[in-house]
CSV table of C-alpha atoms in Angstrom, one decimal:
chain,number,residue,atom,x,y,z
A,145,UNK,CA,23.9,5.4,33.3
A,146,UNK,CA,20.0,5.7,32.9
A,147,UNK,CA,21.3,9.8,32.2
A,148,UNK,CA,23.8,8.8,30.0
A,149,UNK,CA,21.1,7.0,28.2
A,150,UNK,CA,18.7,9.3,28.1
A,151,UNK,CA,21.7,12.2,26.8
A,152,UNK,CA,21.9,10.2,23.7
A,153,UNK,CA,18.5,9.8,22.6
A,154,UNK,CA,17.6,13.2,23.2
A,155,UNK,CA,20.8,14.2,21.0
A,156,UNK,CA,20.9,11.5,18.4
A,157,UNK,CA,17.4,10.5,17.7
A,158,UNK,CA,18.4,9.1,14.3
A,159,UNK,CA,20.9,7.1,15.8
A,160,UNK,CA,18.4,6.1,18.3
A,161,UNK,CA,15.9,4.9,15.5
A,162,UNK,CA,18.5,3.0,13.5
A,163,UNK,CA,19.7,0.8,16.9
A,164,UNK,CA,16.4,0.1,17.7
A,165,UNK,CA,15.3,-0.9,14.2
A,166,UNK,CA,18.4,-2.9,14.6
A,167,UNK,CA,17.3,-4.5,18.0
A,168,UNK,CA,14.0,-5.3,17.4
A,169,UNK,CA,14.7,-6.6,13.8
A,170,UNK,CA,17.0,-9.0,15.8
A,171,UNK,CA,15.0,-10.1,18.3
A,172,UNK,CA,12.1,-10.8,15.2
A,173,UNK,CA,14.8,-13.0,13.5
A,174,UNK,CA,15.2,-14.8,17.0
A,175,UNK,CA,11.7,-15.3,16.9
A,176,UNK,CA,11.2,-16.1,13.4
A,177,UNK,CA,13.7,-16.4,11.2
A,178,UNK,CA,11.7,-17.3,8.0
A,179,UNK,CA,11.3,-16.1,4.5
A,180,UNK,CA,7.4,-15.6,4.0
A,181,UNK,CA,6.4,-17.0,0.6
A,182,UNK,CA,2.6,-16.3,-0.4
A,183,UNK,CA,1.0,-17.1,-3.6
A,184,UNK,CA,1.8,-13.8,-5.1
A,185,UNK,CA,5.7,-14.5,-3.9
A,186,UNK,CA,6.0,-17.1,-6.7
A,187,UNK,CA,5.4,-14.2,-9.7
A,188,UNK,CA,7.8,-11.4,-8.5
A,189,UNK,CA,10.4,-14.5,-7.7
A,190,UNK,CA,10.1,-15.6,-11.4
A,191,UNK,CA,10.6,-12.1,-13.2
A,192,UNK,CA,13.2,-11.6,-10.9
A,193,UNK,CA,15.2,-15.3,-11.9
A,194,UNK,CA,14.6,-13.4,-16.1
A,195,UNK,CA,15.8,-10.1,-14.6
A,196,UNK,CA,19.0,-12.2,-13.2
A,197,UNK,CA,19.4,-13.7,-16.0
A,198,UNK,CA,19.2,-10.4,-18.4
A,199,UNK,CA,16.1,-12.4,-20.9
A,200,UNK,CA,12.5,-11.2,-19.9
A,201,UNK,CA,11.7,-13.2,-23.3
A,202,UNK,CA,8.5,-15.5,-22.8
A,203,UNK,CA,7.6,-13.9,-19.4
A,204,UNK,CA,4.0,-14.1,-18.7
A,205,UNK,CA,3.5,-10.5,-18.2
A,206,UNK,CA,1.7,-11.3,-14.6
A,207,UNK,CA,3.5,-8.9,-12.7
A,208,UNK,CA,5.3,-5.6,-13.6
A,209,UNK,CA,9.2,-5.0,-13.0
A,210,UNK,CA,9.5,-2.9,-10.2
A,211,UNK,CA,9.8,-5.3,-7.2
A,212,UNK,CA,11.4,-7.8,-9.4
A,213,UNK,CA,14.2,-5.1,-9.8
A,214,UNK,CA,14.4,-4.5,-5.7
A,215,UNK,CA,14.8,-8.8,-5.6
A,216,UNK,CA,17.2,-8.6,-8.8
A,217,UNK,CA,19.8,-6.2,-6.6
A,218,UNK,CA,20.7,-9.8,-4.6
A,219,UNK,CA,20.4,-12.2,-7.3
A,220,UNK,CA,17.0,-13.0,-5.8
A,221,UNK,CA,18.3,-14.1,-3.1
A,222,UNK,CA,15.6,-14.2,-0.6
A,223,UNK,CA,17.1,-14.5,3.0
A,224,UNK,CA,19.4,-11.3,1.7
A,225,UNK,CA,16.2,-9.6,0.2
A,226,UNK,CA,14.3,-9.8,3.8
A,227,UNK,CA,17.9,-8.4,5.3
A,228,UNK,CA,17.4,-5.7,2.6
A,229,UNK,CA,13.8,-5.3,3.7
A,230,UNK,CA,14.6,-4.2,7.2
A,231,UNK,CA,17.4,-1.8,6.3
A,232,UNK,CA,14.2,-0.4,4.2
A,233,UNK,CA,12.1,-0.6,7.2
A,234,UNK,CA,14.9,1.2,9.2
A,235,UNK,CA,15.1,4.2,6.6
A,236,UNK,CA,11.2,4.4,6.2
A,237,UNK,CA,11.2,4.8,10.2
A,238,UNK,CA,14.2,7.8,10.0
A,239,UNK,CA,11.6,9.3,7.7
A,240,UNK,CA,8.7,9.3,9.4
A,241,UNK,CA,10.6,10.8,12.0
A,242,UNK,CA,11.9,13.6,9.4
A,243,UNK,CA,8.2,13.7,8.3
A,244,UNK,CA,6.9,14.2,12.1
A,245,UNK,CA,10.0,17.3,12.6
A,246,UNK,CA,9.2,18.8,9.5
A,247,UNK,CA,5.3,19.1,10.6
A,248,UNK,CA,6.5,20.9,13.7
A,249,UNK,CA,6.0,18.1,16.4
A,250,UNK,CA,8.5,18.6,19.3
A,251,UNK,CA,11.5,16.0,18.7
A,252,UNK,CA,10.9,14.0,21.6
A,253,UNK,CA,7.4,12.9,21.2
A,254,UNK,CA,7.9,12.1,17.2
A,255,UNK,CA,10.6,10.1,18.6
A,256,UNK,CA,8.3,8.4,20.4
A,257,UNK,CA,5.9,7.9,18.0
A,258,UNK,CA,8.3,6.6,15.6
A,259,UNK,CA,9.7,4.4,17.6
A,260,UNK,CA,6.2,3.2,18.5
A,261,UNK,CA,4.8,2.4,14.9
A,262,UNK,CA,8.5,1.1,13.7
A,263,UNK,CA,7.6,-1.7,16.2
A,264,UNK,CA,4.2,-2.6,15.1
A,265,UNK,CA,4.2,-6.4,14.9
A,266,UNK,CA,2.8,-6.5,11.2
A,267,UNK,CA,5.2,-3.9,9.7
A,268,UNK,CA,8.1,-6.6,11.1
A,269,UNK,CA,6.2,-9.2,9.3
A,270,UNK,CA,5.4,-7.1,6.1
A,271,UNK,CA,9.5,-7.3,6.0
A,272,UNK,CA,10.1,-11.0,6.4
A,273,UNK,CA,7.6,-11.9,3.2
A,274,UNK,CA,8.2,-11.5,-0.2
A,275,UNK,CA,5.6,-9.0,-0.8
A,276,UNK,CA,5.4,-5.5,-2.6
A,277,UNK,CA,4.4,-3.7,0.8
A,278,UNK,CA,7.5,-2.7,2.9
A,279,UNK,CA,8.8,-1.1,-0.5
A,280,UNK,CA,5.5,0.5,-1.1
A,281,UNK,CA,5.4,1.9,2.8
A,282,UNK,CA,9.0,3.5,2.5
A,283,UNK,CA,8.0,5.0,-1.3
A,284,UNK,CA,4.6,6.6,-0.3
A,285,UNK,CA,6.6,7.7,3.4
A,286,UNK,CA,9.0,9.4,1.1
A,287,UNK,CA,6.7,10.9,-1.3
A,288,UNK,CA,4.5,12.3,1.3
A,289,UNK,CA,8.4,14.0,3.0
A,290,UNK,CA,9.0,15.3,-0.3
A,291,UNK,CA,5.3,16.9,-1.0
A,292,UNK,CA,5.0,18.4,2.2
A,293,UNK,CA,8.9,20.3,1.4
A,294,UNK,CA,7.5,21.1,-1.4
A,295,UNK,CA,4.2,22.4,-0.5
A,296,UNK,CA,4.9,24.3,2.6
A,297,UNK,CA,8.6,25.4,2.6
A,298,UNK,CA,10.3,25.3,-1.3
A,299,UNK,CA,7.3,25.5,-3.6
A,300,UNK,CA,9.5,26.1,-6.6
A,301,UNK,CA,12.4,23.6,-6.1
A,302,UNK,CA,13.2,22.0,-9.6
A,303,UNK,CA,15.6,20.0,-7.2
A,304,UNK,CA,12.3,18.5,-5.0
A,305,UNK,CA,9.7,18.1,-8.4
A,306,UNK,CA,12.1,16.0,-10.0
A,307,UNK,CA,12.8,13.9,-6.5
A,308,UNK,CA,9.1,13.6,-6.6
A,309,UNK,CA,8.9,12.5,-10.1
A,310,UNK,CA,11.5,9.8,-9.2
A,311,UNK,CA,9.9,8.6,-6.0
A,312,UNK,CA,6.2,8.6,-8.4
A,313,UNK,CA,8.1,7.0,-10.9
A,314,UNK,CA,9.3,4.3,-9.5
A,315,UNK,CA,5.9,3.3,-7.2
A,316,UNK,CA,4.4,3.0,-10.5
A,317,UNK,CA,6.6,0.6,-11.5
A,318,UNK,CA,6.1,-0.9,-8.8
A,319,UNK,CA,2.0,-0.7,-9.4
A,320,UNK,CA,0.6,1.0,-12.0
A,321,UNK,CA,-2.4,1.0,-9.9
A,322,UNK,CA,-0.6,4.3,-8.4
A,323,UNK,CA,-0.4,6.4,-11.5
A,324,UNK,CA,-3.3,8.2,-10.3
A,325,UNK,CA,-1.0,10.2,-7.3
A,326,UNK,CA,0.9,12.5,-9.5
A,327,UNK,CA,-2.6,13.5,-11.0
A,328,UNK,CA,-3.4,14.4,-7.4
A,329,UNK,CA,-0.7,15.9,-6.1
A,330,UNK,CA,-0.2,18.2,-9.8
A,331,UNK,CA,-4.1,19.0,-8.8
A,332,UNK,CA,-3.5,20.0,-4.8
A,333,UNK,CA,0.0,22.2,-5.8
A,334,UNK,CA,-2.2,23.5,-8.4
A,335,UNK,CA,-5.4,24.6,-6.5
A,336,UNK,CA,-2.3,26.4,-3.9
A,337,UNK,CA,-2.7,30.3,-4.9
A,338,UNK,CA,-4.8,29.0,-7.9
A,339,UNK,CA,-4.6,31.3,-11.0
A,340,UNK,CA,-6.0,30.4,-14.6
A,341,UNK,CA,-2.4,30.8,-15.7
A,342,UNK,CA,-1.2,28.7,-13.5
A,343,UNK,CA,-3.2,25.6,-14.6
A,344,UNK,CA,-0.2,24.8,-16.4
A,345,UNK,CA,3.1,24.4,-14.3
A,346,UNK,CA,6.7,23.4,-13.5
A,347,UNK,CA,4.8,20.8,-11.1
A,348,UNK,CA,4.2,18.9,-14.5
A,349,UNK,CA,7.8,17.4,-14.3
A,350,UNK,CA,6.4,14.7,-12.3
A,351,UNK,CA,4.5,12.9,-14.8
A,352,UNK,CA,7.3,12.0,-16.5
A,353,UNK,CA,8.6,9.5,-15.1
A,354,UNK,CA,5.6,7.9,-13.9
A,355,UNK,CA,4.1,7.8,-17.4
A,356,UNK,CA,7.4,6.3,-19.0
A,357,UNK,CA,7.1,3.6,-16.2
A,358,UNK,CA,3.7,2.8,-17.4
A,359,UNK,CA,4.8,2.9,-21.3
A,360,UNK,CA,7.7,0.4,-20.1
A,361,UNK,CA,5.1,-1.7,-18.6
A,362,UNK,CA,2.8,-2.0,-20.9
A,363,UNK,CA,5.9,-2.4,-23.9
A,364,UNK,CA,7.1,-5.0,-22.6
A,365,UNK,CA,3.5,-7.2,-22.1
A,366,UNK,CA,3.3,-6.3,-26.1
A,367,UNK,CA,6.8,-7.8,-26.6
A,368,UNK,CA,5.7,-10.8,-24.6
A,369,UNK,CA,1.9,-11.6,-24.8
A,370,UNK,CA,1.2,-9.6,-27.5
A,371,UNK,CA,-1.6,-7.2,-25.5
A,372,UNK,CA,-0.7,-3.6,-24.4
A,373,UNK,CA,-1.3,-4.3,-20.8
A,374,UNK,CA,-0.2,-3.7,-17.6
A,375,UNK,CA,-0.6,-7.0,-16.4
A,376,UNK,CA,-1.4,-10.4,-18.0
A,377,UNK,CA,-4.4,-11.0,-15.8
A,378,UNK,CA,-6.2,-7.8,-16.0
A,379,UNK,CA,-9.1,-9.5,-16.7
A,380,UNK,CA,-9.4,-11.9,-13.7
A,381,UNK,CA,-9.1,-8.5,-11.7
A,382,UNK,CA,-12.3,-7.1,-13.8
A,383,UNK,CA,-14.0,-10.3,-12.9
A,384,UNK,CA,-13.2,-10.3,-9.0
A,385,UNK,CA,-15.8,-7.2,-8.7
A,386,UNK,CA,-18.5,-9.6,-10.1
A,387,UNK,CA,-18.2,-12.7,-7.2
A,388,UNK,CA,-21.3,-11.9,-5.9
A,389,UNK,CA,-23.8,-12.0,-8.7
A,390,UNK,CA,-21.1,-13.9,-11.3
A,391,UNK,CA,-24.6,-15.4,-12.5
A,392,UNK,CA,-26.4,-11.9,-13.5
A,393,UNK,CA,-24.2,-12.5,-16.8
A,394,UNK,CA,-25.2,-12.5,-20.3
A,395,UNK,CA,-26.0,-16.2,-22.3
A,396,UNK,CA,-23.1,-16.2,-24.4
A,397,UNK,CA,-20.8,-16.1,-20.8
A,398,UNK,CA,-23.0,-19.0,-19.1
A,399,UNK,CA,-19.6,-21.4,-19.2
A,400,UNK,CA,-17.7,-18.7,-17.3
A,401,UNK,CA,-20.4,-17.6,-14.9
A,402,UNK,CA,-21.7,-21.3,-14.2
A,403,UNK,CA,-17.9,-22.3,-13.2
A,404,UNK,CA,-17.7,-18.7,-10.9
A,405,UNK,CA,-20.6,-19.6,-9.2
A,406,UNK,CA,-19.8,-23.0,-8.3
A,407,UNK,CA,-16.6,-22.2,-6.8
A,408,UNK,CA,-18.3,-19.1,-5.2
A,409,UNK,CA,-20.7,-21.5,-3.5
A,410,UNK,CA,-17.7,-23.7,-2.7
A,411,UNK,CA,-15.6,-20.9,-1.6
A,412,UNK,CA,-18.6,-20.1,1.0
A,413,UNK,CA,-19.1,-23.4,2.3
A,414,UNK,CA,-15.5,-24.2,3.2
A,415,UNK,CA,-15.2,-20.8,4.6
A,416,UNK,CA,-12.4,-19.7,2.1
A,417,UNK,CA,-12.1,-16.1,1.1
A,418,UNK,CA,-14.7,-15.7,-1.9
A,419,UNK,CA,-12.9,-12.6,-2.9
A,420,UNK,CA,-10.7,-15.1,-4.5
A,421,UNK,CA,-13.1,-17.4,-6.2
A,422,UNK,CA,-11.5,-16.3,-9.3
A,423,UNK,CA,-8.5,-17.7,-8.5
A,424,UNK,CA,-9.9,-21.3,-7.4
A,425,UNK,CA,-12.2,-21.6,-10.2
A,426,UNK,CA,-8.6,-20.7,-12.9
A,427,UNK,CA,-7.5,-23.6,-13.5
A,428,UNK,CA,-11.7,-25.0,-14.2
A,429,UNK,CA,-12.2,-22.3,-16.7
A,430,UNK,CA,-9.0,-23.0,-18.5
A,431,UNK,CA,-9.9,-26.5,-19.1
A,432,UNK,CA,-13.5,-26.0,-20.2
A,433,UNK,CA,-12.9,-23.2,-22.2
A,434,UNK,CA,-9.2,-24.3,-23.9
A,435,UNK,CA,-8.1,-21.0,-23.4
A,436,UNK,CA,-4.4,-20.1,-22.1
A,437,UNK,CA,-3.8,-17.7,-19.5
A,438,UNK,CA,-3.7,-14.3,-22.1
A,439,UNK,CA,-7.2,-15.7,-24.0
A,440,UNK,CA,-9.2,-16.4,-20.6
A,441,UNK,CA,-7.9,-13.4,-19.1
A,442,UNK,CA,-9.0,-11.2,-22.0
A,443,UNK,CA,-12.4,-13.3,-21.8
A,444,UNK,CA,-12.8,-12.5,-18.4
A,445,UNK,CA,-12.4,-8.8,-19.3
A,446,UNK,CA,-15.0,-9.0,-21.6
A,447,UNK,CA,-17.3,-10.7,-18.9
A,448,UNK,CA,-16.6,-8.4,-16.2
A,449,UNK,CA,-17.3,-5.3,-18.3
A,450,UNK,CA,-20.5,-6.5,-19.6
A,451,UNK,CA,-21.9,-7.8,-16.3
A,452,UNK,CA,-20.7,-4.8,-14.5
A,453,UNK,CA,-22.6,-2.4,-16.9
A,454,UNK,CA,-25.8,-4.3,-17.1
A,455,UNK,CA,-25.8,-4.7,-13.4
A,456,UNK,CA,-24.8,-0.9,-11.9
A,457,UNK,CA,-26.6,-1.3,-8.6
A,458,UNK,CA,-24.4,-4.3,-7.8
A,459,UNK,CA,-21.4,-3.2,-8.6
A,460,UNK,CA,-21.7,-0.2,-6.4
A,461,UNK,CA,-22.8,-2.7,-4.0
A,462,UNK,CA,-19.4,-4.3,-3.9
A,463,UNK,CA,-17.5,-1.2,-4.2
A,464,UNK,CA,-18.7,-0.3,-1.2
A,465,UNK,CA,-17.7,-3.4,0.0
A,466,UNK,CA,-14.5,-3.5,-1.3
A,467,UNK,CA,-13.9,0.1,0.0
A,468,UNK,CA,-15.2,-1.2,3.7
A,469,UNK,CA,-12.4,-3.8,3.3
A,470,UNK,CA,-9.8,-1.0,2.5
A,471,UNK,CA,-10.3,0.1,6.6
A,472,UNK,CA,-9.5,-3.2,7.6
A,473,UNK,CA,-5.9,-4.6,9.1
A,474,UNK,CA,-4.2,-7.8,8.2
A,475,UNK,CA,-0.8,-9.7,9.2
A,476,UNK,CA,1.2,-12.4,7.0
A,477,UNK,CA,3.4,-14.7,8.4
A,478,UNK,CA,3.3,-18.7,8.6
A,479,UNK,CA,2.2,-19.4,12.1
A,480,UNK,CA,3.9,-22.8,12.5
A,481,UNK,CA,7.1,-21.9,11.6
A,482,UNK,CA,8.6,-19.4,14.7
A,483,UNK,CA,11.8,-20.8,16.2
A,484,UNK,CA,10.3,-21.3,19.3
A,485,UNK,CA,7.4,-23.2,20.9
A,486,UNK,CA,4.2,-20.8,21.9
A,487,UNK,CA,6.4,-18.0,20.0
A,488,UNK,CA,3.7,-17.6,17.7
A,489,UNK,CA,0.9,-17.3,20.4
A,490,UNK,CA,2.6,-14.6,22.7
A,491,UNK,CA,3.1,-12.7,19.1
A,492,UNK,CA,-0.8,-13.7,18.2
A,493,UNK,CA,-1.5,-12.1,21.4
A,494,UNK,CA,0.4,-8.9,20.6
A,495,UNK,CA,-1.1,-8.6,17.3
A,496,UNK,CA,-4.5,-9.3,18.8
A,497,UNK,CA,-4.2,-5.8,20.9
A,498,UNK,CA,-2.1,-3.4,18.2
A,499,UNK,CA,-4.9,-4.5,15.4
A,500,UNK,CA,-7.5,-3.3,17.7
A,501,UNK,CA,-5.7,-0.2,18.1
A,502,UNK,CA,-5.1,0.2,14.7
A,503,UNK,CA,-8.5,-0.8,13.5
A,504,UNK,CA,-9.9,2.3,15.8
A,505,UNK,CA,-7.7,4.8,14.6
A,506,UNK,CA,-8.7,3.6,11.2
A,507,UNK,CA,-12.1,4.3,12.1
A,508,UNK,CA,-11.0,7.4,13.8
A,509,UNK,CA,-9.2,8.3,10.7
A,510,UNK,CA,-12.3,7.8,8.7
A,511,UNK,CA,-14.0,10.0,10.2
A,512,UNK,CA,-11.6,12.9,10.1
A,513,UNK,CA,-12.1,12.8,5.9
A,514,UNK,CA,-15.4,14.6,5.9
A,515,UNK,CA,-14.5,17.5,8.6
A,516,UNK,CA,-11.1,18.3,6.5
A,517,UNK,CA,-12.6,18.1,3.6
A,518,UNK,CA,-15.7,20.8,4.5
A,519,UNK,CA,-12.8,22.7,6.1
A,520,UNK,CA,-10.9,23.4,2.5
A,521,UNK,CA,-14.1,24.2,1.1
A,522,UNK,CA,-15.2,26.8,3.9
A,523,UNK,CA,-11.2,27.9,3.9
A,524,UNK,CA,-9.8,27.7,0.4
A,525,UNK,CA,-6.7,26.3,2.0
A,526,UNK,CA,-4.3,23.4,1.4
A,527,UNK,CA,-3.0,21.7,4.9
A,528,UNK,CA,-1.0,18.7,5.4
A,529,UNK,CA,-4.0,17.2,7.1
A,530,UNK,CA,-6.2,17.7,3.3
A,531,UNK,CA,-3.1,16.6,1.6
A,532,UNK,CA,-2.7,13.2,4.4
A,533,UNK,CA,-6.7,12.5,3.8
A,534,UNK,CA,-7.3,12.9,0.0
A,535,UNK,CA,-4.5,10.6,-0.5
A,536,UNK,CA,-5.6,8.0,1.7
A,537,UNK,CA,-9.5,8.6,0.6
A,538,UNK,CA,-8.8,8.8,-3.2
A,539,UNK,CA,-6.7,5.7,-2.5
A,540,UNK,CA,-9.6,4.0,-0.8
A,541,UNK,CA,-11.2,4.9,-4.0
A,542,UNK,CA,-9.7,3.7,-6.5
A,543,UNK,CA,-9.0,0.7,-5.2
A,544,UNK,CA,-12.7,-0.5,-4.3
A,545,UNK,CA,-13.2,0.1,-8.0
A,546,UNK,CA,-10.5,-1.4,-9.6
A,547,UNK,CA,-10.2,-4.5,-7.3
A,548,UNK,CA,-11.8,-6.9,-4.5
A,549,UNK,CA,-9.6,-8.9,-2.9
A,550,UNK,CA,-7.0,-8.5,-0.1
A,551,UNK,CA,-7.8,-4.5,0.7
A,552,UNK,CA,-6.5,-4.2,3.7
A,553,UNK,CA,-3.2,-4.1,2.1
A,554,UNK,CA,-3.8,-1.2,-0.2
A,555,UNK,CA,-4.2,0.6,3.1
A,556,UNK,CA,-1.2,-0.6,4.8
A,557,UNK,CA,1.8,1.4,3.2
A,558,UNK,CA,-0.6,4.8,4.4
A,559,UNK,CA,-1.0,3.8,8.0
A,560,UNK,CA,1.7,5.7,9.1
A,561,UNK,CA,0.5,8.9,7.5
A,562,UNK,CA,-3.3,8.0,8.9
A,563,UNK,CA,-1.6,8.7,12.6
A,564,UNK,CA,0.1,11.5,11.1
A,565,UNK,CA,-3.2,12.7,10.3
A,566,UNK,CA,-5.1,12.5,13.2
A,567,UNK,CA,-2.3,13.5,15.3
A,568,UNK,CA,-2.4,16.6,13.5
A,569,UNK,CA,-5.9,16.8,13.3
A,570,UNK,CA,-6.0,16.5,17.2
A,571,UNK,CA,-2.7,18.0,17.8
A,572,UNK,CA,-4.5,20.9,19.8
A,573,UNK,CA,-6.9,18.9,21.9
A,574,UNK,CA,-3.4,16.6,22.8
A,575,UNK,CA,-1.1,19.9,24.1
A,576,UNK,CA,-3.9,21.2,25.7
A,577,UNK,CA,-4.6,17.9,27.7
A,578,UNK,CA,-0.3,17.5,28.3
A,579,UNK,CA,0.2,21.1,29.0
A,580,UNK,CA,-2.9,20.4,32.0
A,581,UNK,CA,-1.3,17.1,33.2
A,582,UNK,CA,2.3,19.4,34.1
A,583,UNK,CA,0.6,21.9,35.6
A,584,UNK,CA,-1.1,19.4,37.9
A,585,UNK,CA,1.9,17.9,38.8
């Protein structure tokens, strides 16, 4: 039987990833059978209900269509849009696999690891809430498949660029935060066999579609709130950079900054998350300032800007926090509601040990970005290590510019290519240490 068993993995291991996505995805529904709803839920849930009903008139531009779209395909229906979730989370898996195979790892231990970071306890989670993350995993897992074909073994595939334009295309939609990865990948293909004539290439098909996604974006905020804008609220996030030292503001801002420090104070007295102090003081500022959501948010912008550039040596202070936050892990689910009494602790317990383990090989990972990094400019050459770390550390950023809040999920849909990365990195050390163990035995 056990033979039998073993037969079929080693000569189906697709087959062998989608039955045990399948298992364990059941025995998380046994456990928890729940649709997660956070507070960004509520946003992508309303464009959705305009997307089902064909009339985005009067939406308030908060979020952009692209995960809307993903709910829309079941009428926003949620319980059928987690079931959708984990037949994403099933596919990403296959590809990580295909990623792993494509690297050169032997079959059986990509299997292995596959099968060992489709089961991580937050990934199962990611898929139960209605959150842009499990989508975001399987587009940047996809992405990274289709760069790495196309880098290392059909450069000039018109077939693969316009996959990748696709794949780019759609992430964007999904956040225009990401608009900056076709940039990066056009500059890595680029620098590959560089020539001055080569500046300009057939790579250059993948802006497209992630440039149109942007335009469609920012069209229909025009249409609706009358600001060519990605999101509604850009200015909150312009203002979340400035929690701690809201009060370093000009005079003519002393009614926004006096509200953002009073909440910031409040915020660190209840032991909320301050990175959110924005958020708790909203509903204050609209009431003393009479503004609506578009006027306050463009308000904000203006504060933000102007107290970023008069205090320089702050901001970078909380970029570097915000970029320390990117390394960090997180989980979402509603504790209280498993199926089951002490459920939720034994999976508390669980998650206690795997975030460990994944904070280290964050850490781990960290530290790999400088070595590769000295090593293409001592080399001249492009590996899929370089290409795994300047994604992740031009991610890391970006997003400690742009934002402060949550960062830890930013990181989340590259975590599977971080192990990728240092399993590559210490691929040699690894076989070296295996091929010792058999000899020994």
């Amino acid at each position: 039987m056990f033979k039998n068993i073993r037969a079929y993995i080693t000569d189906n291991p697709i087959g062998t990833i989608i039955l045990f996505g399948i298992i364990i995805r059941l025995l998380l529904i046994a456990l928890y059978w729940n649709v997660t709803i956070f507070p960004d839920s509520d946003e992508y849930i309303l464009l959705a209900n305009h997307l089902v009903a064909f009339d985005i008139t009067g939406y308030n531009g908060v979020r952009t269509p692209g995960y809307p779209l993903f709910l829309f395909l079941v009428h926003n229906y949620l319980p059928a849009v987690v079931i959708l979730q984990f037949v994403i989370g099933i596919i990403t898996s296959i590809y990580v696999y295909k990623t792993m195979v494509l690297l050169h790892f032997r079959r059986g231990p990509a299997l292995i690891i596959t099968l060992i970071l489709s089961s991580l306890i937050h990934s199962l989670f990611y898929e139960t809430s209605i959150l842009t993350e499990t989508l975001t995993l399987f587009f940047i897992t996809v992405i990274f498949y289709v760069t790495i074909k196309l880098f290392f073994h059909d450069r000039k595939s018109w077939k693969h660029m316009s996959i990748l334009g696709l794949l780019l295309g759609y992430i964007t939609f999904i956040k225009p935060f990401y608009i900056f990865l076709p940039f990066l990948i056009y500059g890595l293909y680029t620098i590959v066999n560089f020539k001055f004539s080569s500046i300009i290439n057939r790579m250059a098909v993948i802006f497209i579609l992630p440039v149109t996604a942007v335009a469609i974006c920012l069209y229909i905020n025009y249409i609706n709130v009358g600001k060519f804008v990605t999101t509604s609220i850009y200015g909150f996030c312009t203002a979340q950079n400035c929690v701690y030292y809201a009060e370093k503001s000009p005079e003519e801002y002393s009614t926004i900054s006096t509200i953002y420090v009073k909440h910031r104070e409040e915020a660190i007295k209840n032991n909320q998350d301050v990175a959110m102090t924005i958020w708790y003081a909203k509903d204050e500022m609209h009431e003393k300032t009479g503004l609506n959501l578009i006027e306050l948010s463009e308000r904000l912008n203006d504060y933000g800007k102007t107290t970023i550039k008069q205090n320089p040596l702050d901001y970078a202070k909380q970029v570097l926090l915000s970029w320390r936050g990117f390394w960090g892990t997180a989980i979402y689910w509603n504790y209280d509601d498993f199926n089951f009494k002490y459920a939720n602790k034994v999976c508390f317990v669980v998650w206690y040990l795997e975030s460990f383990i994944v904070q280290i090989l964050k850490i781990l990972f960290v530290l790999i970005i400088p070595y590769h990094l000295l090593l293409f400019i001592k080399n001249r050459k492009i590996t899929a290590e370089l290409i795994i770390v300047v994604l992740v550390f031009a991610t890391s950023v970006m997003q400690a510019m742009v934002t402060f809040g949550t960062n830890s999920r930013f990181s989340y849909p590259f975590e599977f290519l971080m192990v990728i990365g240092l399993l590559l990195t210490f691929r040699p050390v690894l076989e070296k240490i295996i091929k010792t163990s058999l000899v020994k035995t």
